[in-house]
Amino acid sequence: MRALLVVNPKATTTSERSRDVLVRALRSAVSLTVEYTTRRGHAASLARAAAESGVDVVVTLGGDGTVNEAVNGLMTARSALDGIAGPRAQALPALAVVPGGSTNVFARALGLPRDWVDGTSMILDALRDGRHRVIGLGRADDRYFTFAAGVGLDAAVVRRVEQARLRGRKSTPSLYFRSIVGQFMVGDDRKIPPISIERPGEPAEMDLGTVIVQNTAPWTYLGDRPINPSPAASFDRGLDVLALRRLAVTSTTRTLAQLATRKGDPHGKQVLQLHDQAEFTVVANRPQAFQLDGDYLGERQKVHFVSVPEALRVIC
């Protein structure tokens, strides 16, 4: 079995020594090639090239951003291989994820341990047993995502966190909390919500202040605590949506308090929830922050979301 290990050398929770241990462990089970990412988007290029060369498994060591890039590389390769006869056109390489970031939402949603050593052991057992799972993905325009996307306040908070990390701050629950409060207090969209959701055959949902899209649950974690705006979201179904109709101080504070409970599942007059959606379009009357899998991607005024069922084999 041939495998490619894609390593983000800036992964938060691993060191050079731990990476060497991981490489030796993987080489006990597969014929391994190791590549280190050097720039944004590099993991996507490496994963696509691996798929097109017939590699059996792509392993990532990094956070959710590295995983997202690798998934997009694999899915782009699938499009390129559609016209080629033979087994490569029928099955992409499987994806294996070794958690190396600060939050590792995707890995944890799959049931992998937070610790990279335990996660590696679980992956090795699955490789030896031939065990895998087929999951669905979300797609936002031409970009795939594994667990969540956001337009509006959610994505603006991600932007604030990224800016703070560039200044040397560590990714902690308190950093996220301060970013939420800071963005909410200076946001321009509380009085006149700019976002709508359009669905085929349904009336548009208007006057929304922020939209969170989930491909699985939870949406994210604060330390050990899962945050569950849409607890019924699943890799095996369509996309789930949580949107807030207005960002009034009282109702938004109540929603955030509901999210902080272990049950999650916020509710109220200002909360819109959509379950198991095949496709929809988010439209805004002015540019809004946009994020996929916790990675800020700039501002958009229109994003078309599609559920892509049974898209990817995952080792877990």
PDB file of C-alpha atoms in Angstrom:
ATOM      1  CA  MET A   1       0.000   0.000   0.000  1.00  0.00           C
ATOM      2  CA  ARG A   2       1.369   3.404  -1.027  1.00  0.00           C
ATOM      3  CA  ALA A   3       0.776   6.441   1.153  1.00  0.00           C
ATOM      4  CA  LEU A   4       1.651  10.116   1.168  1.00  0.00           C
ATOM      5  CA  LEU A   5       2.129  11.953   4.462  1.00  0.00           C
ATOM      6  CA  VAL A   6       1.455  15.685   4.109  1.00  0.00           C
ATOM      7  CA  VAL A   7       3.048  17.538   7.029  1.00  0.00           C
ATOM      8  CA  ASN A   8       2.348  21.104   8.048  1.00  0.00           C
ATOM      9  CA  PRO A   9       5.642  21.961   9.810  1.00  0.00           C
ATOM     10  CA  LYS A  10       3.837  24.726  11.730  1.00  0.00           C
ATOM     11  CA  ALA A  11       1.349  22.280  13.274  1.00  0.00           C
ATOM     12  CA  THR A  12       0.757  23.490  16.807  1.00  0.00           C
ATOM     13  CA  THR A  13       0.888  20.315  18.852  1.00  0.00           C
ATOM     14  CA  THR A  14       3.783  18.393  17.289  1.00  0.00           C
ATOM     15  CA  SER A  15       7.548  18.736  17.191  1.00  0.00           C
ATOM     16  CA  GLU A  16      10.265  17.544  14.818  1.00  0.00           C
ATOM     17  CA  ARG A  17      10.937  14.592  17.094  1.00  0.00           C
ATOM     18  CA  SER A  18       7.269  13.578  17.214  1.00  0.00           C
ATOM     19  CA  ARG A  19       7.062  13.848  13.430  1.00  0.00           C
ATOM     20  CA  ASP A  20      10.000  11.437  13.129  1.00  0.00           C
ATOM     21  CA  VAL A  21       8.205   8.973  15.422  1.00  0.00           C
ATOM     22  CA  LEU A  22       5.072   9.277  13.281  1.00  0.00           C
ATOM     23  CA  VAL A  23       6.998   8.638  10.057  1.00  0.00           C
ATOM     24  CA  ARG A  24       8.606   5.494  11.496  1.00  0.00           C
ATOM     25  CA  ALA A  25       5.239   4.230  12.710  1.00  0.00           C
ATOM     26  CA  LEU A  26       3.562   4.754   9.338  1.00  0.00           C
ATOM     27  CA  ARG A  27       6.448   3.130   7.482  1.00  0.00           C
ATOM     28  CA  SER A  28       5.825  -0.026   9.493  1.00  0.00           C
ATOM     29  CA  ALA A  29       2.437  -0.324   7.746  1.00  0.00           C
ATOM     30  CA  VAL A  30       2.744   1.351   4.313  1.00  0.00           C
ATOM     31  CA  SER A  31       5.207   2.420   1.635  1.00  0.00           C
ATOM     32  CA  LEU A  32       5.471   6.060   2.644  1.00  0.00           C
ATOM     33  CA  THR A  33       6.447   9.318   0.925  1.00  0.00           C
ATOM     34  CA  VAL A  34       6.693  12.443   3.104  1.00  0.00           C
ATOM     35  CA  GLU A  35       6.085  16.004   1.879  1.00  0.00           C
ATOM     36  CA  TYR A  36       6.205  19.233   3.901  1.00  0.00           C
ATOM     37  CA  THR A  37       3.929  22.146   3.046  1.00  0.00           C
ATOM     38  CA  THR A  38       5.652  25.454   2.347  1.00  0.00           C
ATOM     39  CA  ARG A  39       2.802  27.800   1.487  1.00  0.00           C
ATOM     40  CA  ARG A  40      -0.953  28.196   1.602  1.00  0.00           C
ATOM     41  CA  GLY A  41      -2.607  25.815  -0.847  1.00  0.00           C
ATOM     42  CA  HIS A  42       0.400  23.486  -1.008  1.00  0.00           C
ATOM     43  CA  ALA A  43      -1.386  20.579   0.683  1.00  0.00           C
ATOM     44  CA  ALA A  44      -4.079  20.696  -2.018  1.00  0.00           C
ATOM     45  CA  SER A  45      -1.459  20.430  -4.776  1.00  0.00           C
ATOM     46  CA  LEU A  46       0.285  17.537  -3.021  1.00  0.00           C
ATOM     47  CA  ALA A  47      -2.950  15.612  -2.446  1.00  0.00           C
ATOM     48  CA  ARG A  48      -4.094  16.056  -6.031  1.00  0.00           C
ATOM     49  CA  ALA A  49      -0.743  14.892  -7.418  1.00  0.00           C
ATOM     50  CA  ALA A  50      -0.830  11.873  -5.103  1.00  0.00           C
ATOM     51  CA  ALA A  51      -4.320  10.916  -6.274  1.00  0.00           C
ATOM     52  CA  GLU A  52      -3.371  11.231  -9.905  1.00  0.00           C
ATOM     53  CA  SER A  53      -0.280   9.039  -9.363  1.00  0.00           C
ATOM     54  CA  GLY A  54      -2.335   6.226  -7.826  1.00  0.00           C
ATOM     55  CA  VAL A  55      -1.452   6.600  -4.132  1.00  0.00           C
ATOM     56  CA  ASP A  56      -3.753   4.559  -1.883  1.00  0.00           C
ATOM     57  CA  VAL A  57      -3.862   6.782   1.222  1.00  0.00           C
ATOM     58  CA  VAL A  58      -3.170  10.457   1.897  1.00  0.00           C
ATOM     59  CA  VAL A  59      -2.304  11.151   5.548  1.00  0.00           C
ATOM     60  CA  THR A  60      -2.299  14.683   6.922  1.00  0.00           C
ATOM     61  CA  LEU A  61      -0.445  15.937   9.976  1.00  0.00           C
ATOM     62  CA  GLY A  62      -1.748  19.386  10.816  1.00  0.00           C
ATOM     63  CA  GLY A  63      -4.887  21.213  11.770  1.00  0.00           C
ATOM     64  CA  ASP A  64      -8.253  21.616  10.092  1.00  0.00           C
ATOM     65  CA  GLY A  65      -6.803  23.966   7.473  1.00  0.00           C
ATOM     66  CA  THR A  66      -4.357  21.309   6.274  1.00  0.00           C
ATOM     67  CA  VAL A  67      -7.163  18.737   6.164  1.00  0.00           C
ATOM     68  CA  ASN A  68      -9.387  21.094   4.167  1.00  0.00           C
ATOM     69  CA  GLU A  69      -6.664  21.709   1.591  1.00  0.00           C
ATOM     70  CA  ALA A  70      -5.952  17.983   1.211  1.00  0.00           C
ATOM     71  CA  VAL A  71      -9.656  17.221   0.765  1.00  0.00           C
ATOM     72  CA  ASN A  72      -9.944  19.878  -1.926  1.00  0.00           C
ATOM     73  CA  GLY A  73      -6.900  18.452  -3.688  1.00  0.00           C
ATOM     74  CA  LEU A  74      -8.430  14.980  -3.661  1.00  0.00           C
ATOM     75  CA  MET A  75     -11.818  16.180  -4.880  1.00  0.00           C
ATOM     76  CA  THR A  76     -10.214  18.190  -7.686  1.00  0.00           C
ATOM     77  CA  ALA A  77      -8.344  15.059  -8.706  1.00  0.00           C
ATOM     78  CA  ARG A  78     -11.617  13.151  -8.835  1.00  0.00           C
ATOM     79  CA  SER A  79     -12.932  15.598 -11.437  1.00  0.00           C
ATOM     80  CA  ALA A  80      -9.746  15.233 -13.478  1.00  0.00           C
ATOM     81  CA  LEU A  81      -9.901  11.415 -13.346  1.00  0.00           C
ATOM     82  CA  ASP A  82     -13.556  11.089 -14.355  1.00  0.00           C
ATOM     83  CA  GLY A  83     -12.699  10.465 -17.990  1.00  0.00           C
ATOM     84  CA  ILE A  84      -9.929   7.927 -17.321  1.00  0.00           C
ATOM     85  CA  ALA A  85     -10.717   4.224 -17.507  1.00  0.00           C
ATOM     86  CA  GLY A  86      -9.592   1.935 -14.710  1.00  0.00           C
ATOM     87  CA  PRO A  87      -9.730   1.803 -10.929  1.00  0.00           C
ATOM     88  CA  ARG A  88      -8.336   5.284 -10.331  1.00  0.00           C
ATOM     89  CA  ALA A  89     -11.455   6.785 -11.903  1.00  0.00           C
ATOM     90  CA  GLN A  90     -13.664   4.854  -9.452  1.00  0.00           C
ATOM     91  CA  ALA A  91     -12.005   5.540  -6.097  1.00  0.00           C
ATOM     92  CA  LEU A  92      -9.872   8.322  -4.692  1.00  0.00           C
ATOM     93  CA  PRO A  93      -7.165   7.649  -2.148  1.00  0.00           C
ATOM     94  CA  ALA A  94      -8.548   7.320   1.351  1.00  0.00           C
ATOM     95  CA  LEU A  95      -7.829  10.176   3.764  1.00  0.00           C
ATOM     96  CA  ALA A  96      -6.252   9.620   7.186  1.00  0.00           C
ATOM     97  CA  VAL A  97      -5.977  12.514   9.634  1.00  0.00           C
ATOM     98  CA  VAL A  98      -3.390  12.758  12.404  1.00  0.00           C
ATOM     99  CA  PRO A  99      -4.488  15.627  14.687  1.00  0.00           C
ATOM    100  CA  GLY A 100      -1.772  18.275  14.921  1.00  0.00           C
ATOM    101  CA  GLY A 101      -3.641  21.567  15.207  1.00  0.00           C
ATOM    102  CA  SER A 102      -5.074  23.474  18.126  1.00  0.00           C
ATOM    103  CA  THR A 103      -8.726  22.362  17.762  1.00  0.00           C
ATOM    104  CA  ASN A 104      -8.852  19.464  15.240  1.00  0.00           C
ATOM    105  CA  VAL A 105     -12.627  19.603  14.783  1.00  0.00           C
ATOM    106  CA  PHE A 106     -12.736  17.208  11.819  1.00  0.00           C
ATOM    107  CA  ALA A 107     -10.594  14.531  13.479  1.00  0.00           C
ATOM    108  CA  ARG A 108     -12.599  14.713  16.697  1.00  0.00           C
ATOM    109  CA  ALA A 109     -15.917  14.596  14.811  1.00  0.00           C
ATOM    110  CA  LEU A 110     -14.695  11.313  13.306  1.00  0.00           C
ATOM    111  CA  GLY A 111     -14.073   9.971  16.796  1.00  0.00           C
ATOM    112  CA  LEU A 112     -10.275  10.192  16.664  1.00  0.00           C
ATOM    113  CA  PRO A 113      -8.429  10.940  19.919  1.00  0.00           C
ATOM    114  CA  ARG A 114      -7.095  14.469  20.465  1.00  0.00           C
ATOM    115  CA  ASP A 115      -3.575  13.185  21.123  1.00  0.00           C
ATOM    116  CA  TRP A 116      -1.607  12.594  17.916  1.00  0.00           C
ATOM    117  CA  VAL A 117       0.032   9.447  19.346  1.00  0.00           C
ATOM    118  CA  ASP A 118      -3.317   7.820  20.112  1.00  0.00           C
ATOM    119  CA  GLY A 119      -4.683   9.053  16.803  1.00  0.00           C
ATOM    120  CA  THR A 120      -1.774   7.484  14.927  1.00  0.00           C
ATOM    121  CA  SER A 121      -2.297   4.167  16.716  1.00  0.00           C
ATOM    122  CA  MET A 122      -5.978   4.166  15.758  1.00  0.00           C
ATOM    123  CA  ILE A 123      -5.131   4.903  12.109  1.00  0.00           C
ATOM    124  CA  LEU A 124      -2.518   2.130  11.991  1.00  0.00           C
ATOM    125  CA  ASP A 125      -5.039  -0.371  13.356  1.00  0.00           C
ATOM    126  CA  ALA A 126      -7.585   0.741  10.746  1.00  0.00           C
ATOM    127  CA  LEU A 127      -5.040   0.425   7.928  1.00  0.00           C
ATOM    128  CA  ARG A 128      -4.071  -3.077   9.006  1.00  0.00           C
ATOM    129  CA  ASP A 129      -7.745  -4.112   9.319  1.00  0.00           C
ATOM    130  CA  GLY A 130      -8.798  -2.445   6.057  1.00  0.00           C
ATOM    131  CA  ARG A 131     -11.295  -0.323   7.978  1.00  0.00           C
ATOM    132  CA  HIS A 132     -12.688   2.940   6.611  1.00  0.00           C
ATOM    133  CA  ARG A 133     -15.780   5.113   6.538  1.00  0.00           C
ATOM    134  CA  VAL A 134     -17.413   6.914   3.607  1.00  0.00           C
ATOM    135  CA  ILE A 135     -18.551  10.452   4.427  1.00  0.00           C
ATOM    136  CA  GLY A 136     -20.354  13.277   2.694  1.00  0.00           C
ATOM    137  CA  LEU A 137     -18.839  16.735   2.225  1.00  0.00           C
ATOM    138  CA  GLY A 138     -20.190  20.225   1.790  1.00  0.00           C
ATOM    139  CA  ARG A 139     -19.300  22.436  -1.141  1.00  0.00           C
ATOM    140  CA  ALA A 140     -19.423  26.234  -1.175  1.00  0.00           C
ATOM    141  CA  ASP A 141     -19.168  27.400  -4.782  1.00  0.00           C
ATOM    142  CA  ASP A 142     -16.048  25.550  -5.965  1.00  0.00           C
ATOM    143  CA  ARG A 143     -14.534  24.843  -2.529  1.00  0.00           C
ATOM    144  CA  TYR A 144     -15.258  21.749  -0.404  1.00  0.00           C
ATOM    145  CA  PHE A 145     -15.517  21.735   3.386  1.00  0.00           C
ATOM    146  CA  THR A 146     -15.530  18.922   5.898  1.00  0.00           C
ATOM    147  CA  PHE A 147     -17.369  20.192   8.979  1.00  0.00           C
ATOM    148  CA  ALA A 148     -18.554  23.814   8.816  1.00  0.00           C
ATOM    149  CA  ALA A 149     -18.819  27.079   6.934  1.00  0.00           C
ATOM    150  CA  GLY A 150     -20.009  30.521   7.922  1.00  0.00           C
ATOM    151  CA  VAL A 151     -21.129  33.825   6.439  1.00  0.00           C
ATOM    152  CA  GLY A 152     -21.356  36.980   8.552  1.00  0.00           C
ATOM    153  CA  LEU A 153     -20.596  37.224  12.276  1.00  0.00           C
ATOM    154  CA  ASP A 154     -19.223  33.674  12.563  1.00  0.00           C
ATOM    155  CA  ALA A 155     -16.667  34.274   9.796  1.00  0.00           C
ATOM    156  CA  ALA A 156     -15.804  37.755  11.067  1.00  0.00           C
ATOM    157  CA  VAL A 157     -14.855  36.172  14.411  1.00  0.00           C
ATOM    158  CA  VAL A 158     -12.608  33.683  12.568  1.00  0.00           C
ATOM    159  CA  ARG A 159     -10.966  36.653  10.833  1.00  0.00           C
ATOM    160  CA  ARG A 160     -10.324  38.347  14.196  1.00  0.00           C
ATOM    161  CA  VAL A 161      -8.811  35.171  15.639  1.00  0.00           C
ATOM    162  CA  GLU A 162      -6.519  34.740  12.614  1.00  0.00           C
ATOM    163  CA  GLN A 163      -5.360  38.343  12.915  1.00  0.00           C
ATOM    164  CA  ALA A 164      -4.632  37.847  16.625  1.00  0.00           C
ATOM    165  CA  ARG A 165      -2.647  34.662  15.904  1.00  0.00           C
ATOM    166  CA  LEU A 166      -0.561  36.537  13.321  1.00  0.00           C
ATOM    167  CA  ARG A 167       0.327  38.922  16.147  1.00  0.00           C
ATOM    168  CA  GLY A 168       1.581  35.973  18.192  1.00  0.00           C
ATOM    169  CA  ARG A 169      -1.504  35.136  20.252  1.00  0.00           C
ATOM    170  CA  LYS A 170      -2.248  31.493  21.007  1.00  0.00           C
ATOM    171  CA  SER A 171      -5.526  29.910  19.941  1.00  0.00           C
ATOM    172  CA  THR A 172      -7.439  29.532  23.219  1.00  0.00           C
ATOM    173  CA  PRO A 173     -11.119  29.529  24.240  1.00  0.00           C
ATOM    174  CA  SER A 174     -10.642  32.954  25.827  1.00  0.00           C
ATOM    175  CA  LEU A 175      -9.280  34.360  22.562  1.00  0.00           C
ATOM    176  CA  TYR A 176     -12.394  33.147  20.738  1.00  0.00           C
ATOM    177  CA  PHE A 177     -14.700  34.539  23.419  1.00  0.00           C
ATOM    178  CA  ARG A 178     -13.061  37.982  23.324  1.00  0.00           C
ATOM    179  CA  SER A 179     -13.194  37.926  19.521  1.00  0.00           C
ATOM    180  CA  ILE A 180     -16.923  37.158  19.574  1.00  0.00           C
ATOM    181  CA  VAL A 181     -17.627  40.006  21.994  1.00  0.00           C
ATOM    182  CA  GLY A 182     -15.375  42.425  20.139  1.00  0.00           C
ATOM    183  CA  GLN A 183     -16.848  41.668  16.728  1.00  0.00           C
ATOM    184  CA  PHE A 184     -20.404  41.792  18.010  1.00  0.00           C
ATOM    185  CA  MET A 185     -19.917  45.219  19.591  1.00  0.00           C
ATOM    186  CA  VAL A 186     -18.384  46.824  16.483  1.00  0.00           C
ATOM    187  CA  GLY A 187     -20.419  44.930  13.843  1.00  0.00           C
ATOM    188  CA  ASP A 188     -22.470  46.987  11.392  1.00  0.00           C
ATOM    189  CA  ASP A 189     -25.226  44.427  10.779  1.00  0.00           C
ATOM    190  CA  ARG A 190     -27.189  44.370  14.022  1.00  0.00           C
ATOM    191  CA  LYS A 191     -29.912  46.828  13.034  1.00  0.00           C
ATOM    192  CA  ILE A 192     -30.282  46.008   9.333  1.00  0.00           C
ATOM    193  CA  PRO A 193     -29.424  42.310   8.769  1.00  0.00           C
ATOM    194  CA  PRO A 194     -28.042  41.939   5.223  1.00  0.00           C
ATOM    195  CA  ILE A 195     -28.275  38.181   4.515  1.00  0.00           C
ATOM    196  CA  SER A 196     -30.907  35.971   2.853  1.00  0.00           C
ATOM    197  CA  ILE A 197     -31.109  32.223   2.204  1.00  0.00           C
ATOM    198  CA  GLU A 198     -32.649  31.085  -1.077  1.00  0.00           C
ATOM    199  CA  ARG A 199     -33.784  27.452  -1.565  1.00  0.00           C
ATOM    200  CA  PRO A 200     -35.259  25.787  -4.641  1.00  0.00           C
ATOM    201  CA  GLY A 201     -39.054  25.792  -4.427  1.00  0.00           C
ATOM    202  CA  GLU A 202     -39.134  27.606  -1.061  1.00  0.00           C
ATOM    203  CA  PRO A 203     -39.699  31.260  -0.084  1.00  0.00           C
ATOM    204  CA  ALA A 204     -36.496  33.112   0.742  1.00  0.00           C
ATOM    205  CA  GLU A 205     -35.517  33.540   4.389  1.00  0.00           C
ATOM    206  CA  MET A 206     -34.760  37.256   4.729  1.00  0.00           C
ATOM    207  CA  ASP A 207     -33.125  39.647   7.207  1.00  0.00           C
ATOM    208  CA  LEU A 208     -30.501  37.302   8.620  1.00  0.00           C
ATOM    209  CA  GLY A 209     -27.492  38.599  10.539  1.00  0.00           C
ATOM    210  CA  THR A 210     -25.258  35.515  10.390  1.00  0.00           C
ATOM    211  CA  VAL A 211     -25.383  32.016   8.881  1.00  0.00           C
ATOM    212  CA  ILE A 212     -23.612  28.878  10.142  1.00  0.00           C
ATOM    213  CA  VAL A 213     -23.592  25.796   7.895  1.00  0.00           C
ATOM    214  CA  GLN A 214     -22.684  22.373   9.316  1.00  0.00           C
ATOM    215  CA  ASN A 215     -21.754  19.148   7.553  1.00  0.00           C
ATOM    216  CA  THR A 216     -21.434  17.330  10.878  1.00  0.00           C
ATOM    217  CA  ALA A 217     -21.717  17.966  14.606  1.00  0.00           C
ATOM    218  CA  PRO A 218     -20.244  19.603  16.521  1.00  0.00           C
ATOM    219  CA  TRP A 219     -19.618  22.960  14.881  1.00  0.00           C
ATOM    220  CA  THR A 220     -16.452  23.514  16.922  1.00  0.00           C
ATOM    221  CA  TYR A 221     -14.958  22.966  20.374  1.00  0.00           C
ATOM    222  CA  LEU A 222     -14.065  25.321  23.197  1.00  0.00           C
ATOM    223  CA  GLY A 223     -11.383  23.271  24.909  1.00  0.00           C
ATOM    224  CA  ASP A 224     -13.029  19.931  25.667  1.00  0.00           C
ATOM    225  CA  ARG A 225     -16.575  21.209  25.228  1.00  0.00           C
ATOM    226  CA  PRO A 226     -18.360  20.649  21.902  1.00  0.00           C
ATOM    227  CA  ILE A 227     -20.398  23.591  20.592  1.00  0.00           C
ATOM    228  CA  ASN A 228     -23.534  22.342  18.841  1.00  0.00           C
ATOM    229  CA  PRO A 229     -25.688  24.875  16.965  1.00  0.00           C
ATOM    230  CA  SER A 230     -27.098  22.012  14.848  1.00  0.00           C
ATOM    231  CA  PRO A 231     -26.681  18.795  16.885  1.00  0.00           C
ATOM    232  CA  ALA A 232     -28.485  16.661  14.272  1.00  0.00           C
ATOM    233  CA  ALA A 233     -25.937  17.486  11.554  1.00  0.00           C
ATOM    234  CA  SER A 234     -24.175  14.393  10.204  1.00  0.00           C
ATOM    235  CA  PHE A 235     -21.616  13.285   7.621  1.00  0.00           C
ATOM    236  CA  ASP A 236     -24.357  10.900   6.419  1.00  0.00           C
ATOM    237  CA  ARG A 237     -27.008  13.540   5.621  1.00  0.00           C
ATOM    238  CA  GLY A 238     -27.339  16.917   3.909  1.00  0.00           C
ATOM    239  CA  LEU A 239     -26.247  20.264   5.314  1.00  0.00           C
ATOM    240  CA  ASP A 240     -27.726  21.843   8.452  1.00  0.00           C
ATOM    241  CA  VAL A 241     -28.099  25.597   8.925  1.00  0.00           C
ATOM    242  CA  LEU A 242     -28.353  27.872  11.936  1.00  0.00           C
ATOM    243  CA  ALA A 243     -29.057  31.539  11.222  1.00  0.00           C
ATOM    244  CA  LEU A 244     -29.920  34.459  13.479  1.00  0.00           C
ATOM    245  CA  ARG A 245     -32.594  36.777  12.134  1.00  0.00           C
ATOM    246  CA  ARG A 246     -31.361  39.795  14.037  1.00  0.00           C
ATOM    247  CA  LEU A 247     -28.289  40.436  16.124  1.00  0.00           C
ATOM    248  CA  ALA A 248     -30.034  42.241  18.966  1.00  0.00           C
ATOM    249  CA  VAL A 249     -28.032  42.237  22.192  1.00  0.00           C
ATOM    250  CA  THR A 250     -30.618  40.358  24.293  1.00  0.00           C
ATOM    251  CA  SER A 251     -31.529  37.621  21.785  1.00  0.00           C
ATOM    252  CA  THR A 252     -27.937  37.078  20.627  1.00  0.00           C
ATOM    253  CA  THR A 253     -26.690  36.834  24.208  1.00  0.00           C
ATOM    254  CA  ARG A 254     -29.420  34.266  24.932  1.00  0.00           C
ATOM    255  CA  THR A 255     -28.421  32.238  21.855  1.00  0.00           C
ATOM    256  CA  LEU A 256     -24.747  32.297  22.855  1.00  0.00           C
ATOM    257  CA  ALA A 257     -25.718  31.141  26.346  1.00  0.00           C
ATOM    258  CA  GLN A 258     -27.702  28.252  24.830  1.00  0.00           C
ATOM    259  CA  LEU A 259     -24.712  27.311  22.691  1.00  0.00           C
ATOM    260  CA  ALA A 260     -22.518  27.226  25.779  1.00  0.00           C
ATOM    261  CA  THR A 261     -24.601  24.442  27.326  1.00  0.00           C
ATOM    262  CA  ARG A 262     -23.713  20.821  26.639  1.00  0.00           C
ATOM    263  CA  LYS A 263     -27.035  20.275  24.884  1.00  0.00           C
ATOM    264  CA  GLY A 264     -26.567  23.170  22.461  1.00  0.00           C
ATOM    265  CA  ASP A 265     -29.499  23.335  20.020  1.00  0.00           C
ATOM    266  CA  PRO A 266     -30.397  27.047  20.364  1.00  0.00           C
ATOM    267  CA  HIS A 267     -34.000  28.143  19.860  1.00  0.00           C
ATOM    268  CA  GLY A 268     -36.148  31.259  19.915  1.00  0.00           C
ATOM    269  CA  LYS A 269     -37.958  33.701  17.621  1.00  0.00           C
ATOM    270  CA  GLN A 270     -34.711  35.032  16.160  1.00  0.00           C
ATOM    271  CA  VAL A 271     -33.276  31.574  15.425  1.00  0.00           C
ATOM    272  CA  LEU A 272     -33.723  29.887  12.037  1.00  0.00           C
ATOM    273  CA  GLN A 273     -32.789  26.200  11.754  1.00  0.00           C
ATOM    274  CA  LEU A 274     -32.780  24.127   8.553  1.00  0.00           C
ATOM    275  CA  HIS A 275     -31.996  20.413   8.556  1.00  0.00           C
ATOM    276  CA  ASP A 276     -30.672  18.014   5.894  1.00  0.00           C
ATOM    277  CA  GLN A 277     -30.499  20.507   3.036  1.00  0.00           C
ATOM    278  CA  ALA A 278     -29.340  19.383  -0.425  1.00  0.00           C
ATOM    279  CA  GLU A 279     -28.588  22.898  -1.691  1.00  0.00           C
ATOM    280  CA  PHE A 280     -29.226  26.567  -1.016  1.00  0.00           C
ATOM    281  CA  THR A 281     -27.704  29.959  -1.734  1.00  0.00           C
ATOM    282  CA  VAL A 282     -26.670  32.598   0.785  1.00  0.00           C
ATOM    283  CA  VAL A 283     -27.030  36.115  -0.623  1.00  0.00           C
ATOM    284  CA  ALA A 284     -26.065  39.391   1.051  1.00  0.00           C
ATOM    285  CA  ASN A 285     -26.728  42.978   0.026  1.00  0.00           C
ATOM    286  CA  ARG A 286     -23.207  43.967   1.044  1.00  0.00           C
ATOM    287  CA  PRO A 287     -19.942  41.986   1.336  1.00  0.00           C
ATOM    288  CA  GLN A 288     -19.804  39.597   4.285  1.00  0.00           C
ATOM    289  CA  ALA A 289     -16.954  37.687   5.925  1.00  0.00           C
ATOM    290  CA  PHE A 290     -16.769  34.064   4.750  1.00  0.00           C
ATOM    291  CA  GLN A 291     -15.038  31.026   6.292  1.00  0.00           C
ATOM    292  CA  LEU A 292     -14.713  27.309   5.576  1.00  0.00           C
ATOM    293  CA  ASP A 293     -13.486  24.795   8.183  1.00  0.00           C
ATOM    294  CA  GLY A 294     -12.216  27.631  10.360  1.00  0.00           C
ATOM    295  CA  ASP A 295     -10.187  29.238   7.551  1.00  0.00           C
ATOM    296  CA  TYR A 296     -11.057  32.851   6.666  1.00  0.00           C
ATOM    297  CA  LEU A 297     -11.459  33.253   2.892  1.00  0.00           C
ATOM    298  CA  GLY A 298     -12.301  36.924   2.486  1.00  0.00           C
ATOM    299  CA  GLU A 299     -15.654  38.562   1.783  1.00  0.00           C
ATOM    300  CA  ARG A 300     -18.507  37.345  -0.418  1.00  0.00           C
ATOM    301  CA  GLN A 301     -21.958  38.573  -1.368  1.00  0.00           C
ATOM    302  CA  LYS A 302     -23.210  35.257  -2.742  1.00  0.00           C
ATOM    303  CA  VAL A 303     -22.278  31.646  -1.914  1.00  0.00           C
ATOM    304  CA  HIS A 304     -23.969  28.549  -3.332  1.00  0.00           C
ATOM    305  CA  PHE A 305     -23.923  25.587  -0.922  1.00  0.00           C
ATOM    306  CA  VAL A 306     -24.351  21.964  -2.018  1.00  0.00           C
ATOM    307  CA  SER A 307     -24.298  18.697  -0.056  1.00  0.00           C
ATOM    308  CA  VAL A 308     -22.052  16.087  -1.722  1.00  0.00           C
ATOM    309  CA  PRO A 309     -23.015  12.646  -0.348  1.00  0.00           C
ATOM    310  CA  GLU A 310     -20.614   9.691  -0.120  1.00  0.00           C
ATOM    311  CA  ALA A 311     -17.753  11.830  -1.362  1.00  0.00           C
ATOM    312  CA  LEU A 312     -14.702  10.542   0.470  1.00  0.00           C
ATOM    313  CA  ARG A 313     -13.270   7.458   2.184  1.00  0.00           C
ATOM    314  CA  VAL A 314     -11.763   8.215   5.575  1.00  0.00           C
ATOM    315  CA  ILE A 315      -9.543   5.951   7.682  1.00  0.00           C
ATOM    316  CA  CYS A 316     -10.849   5.988  11.262  1.00  0.00           C
TER     317      CYS A 316
END
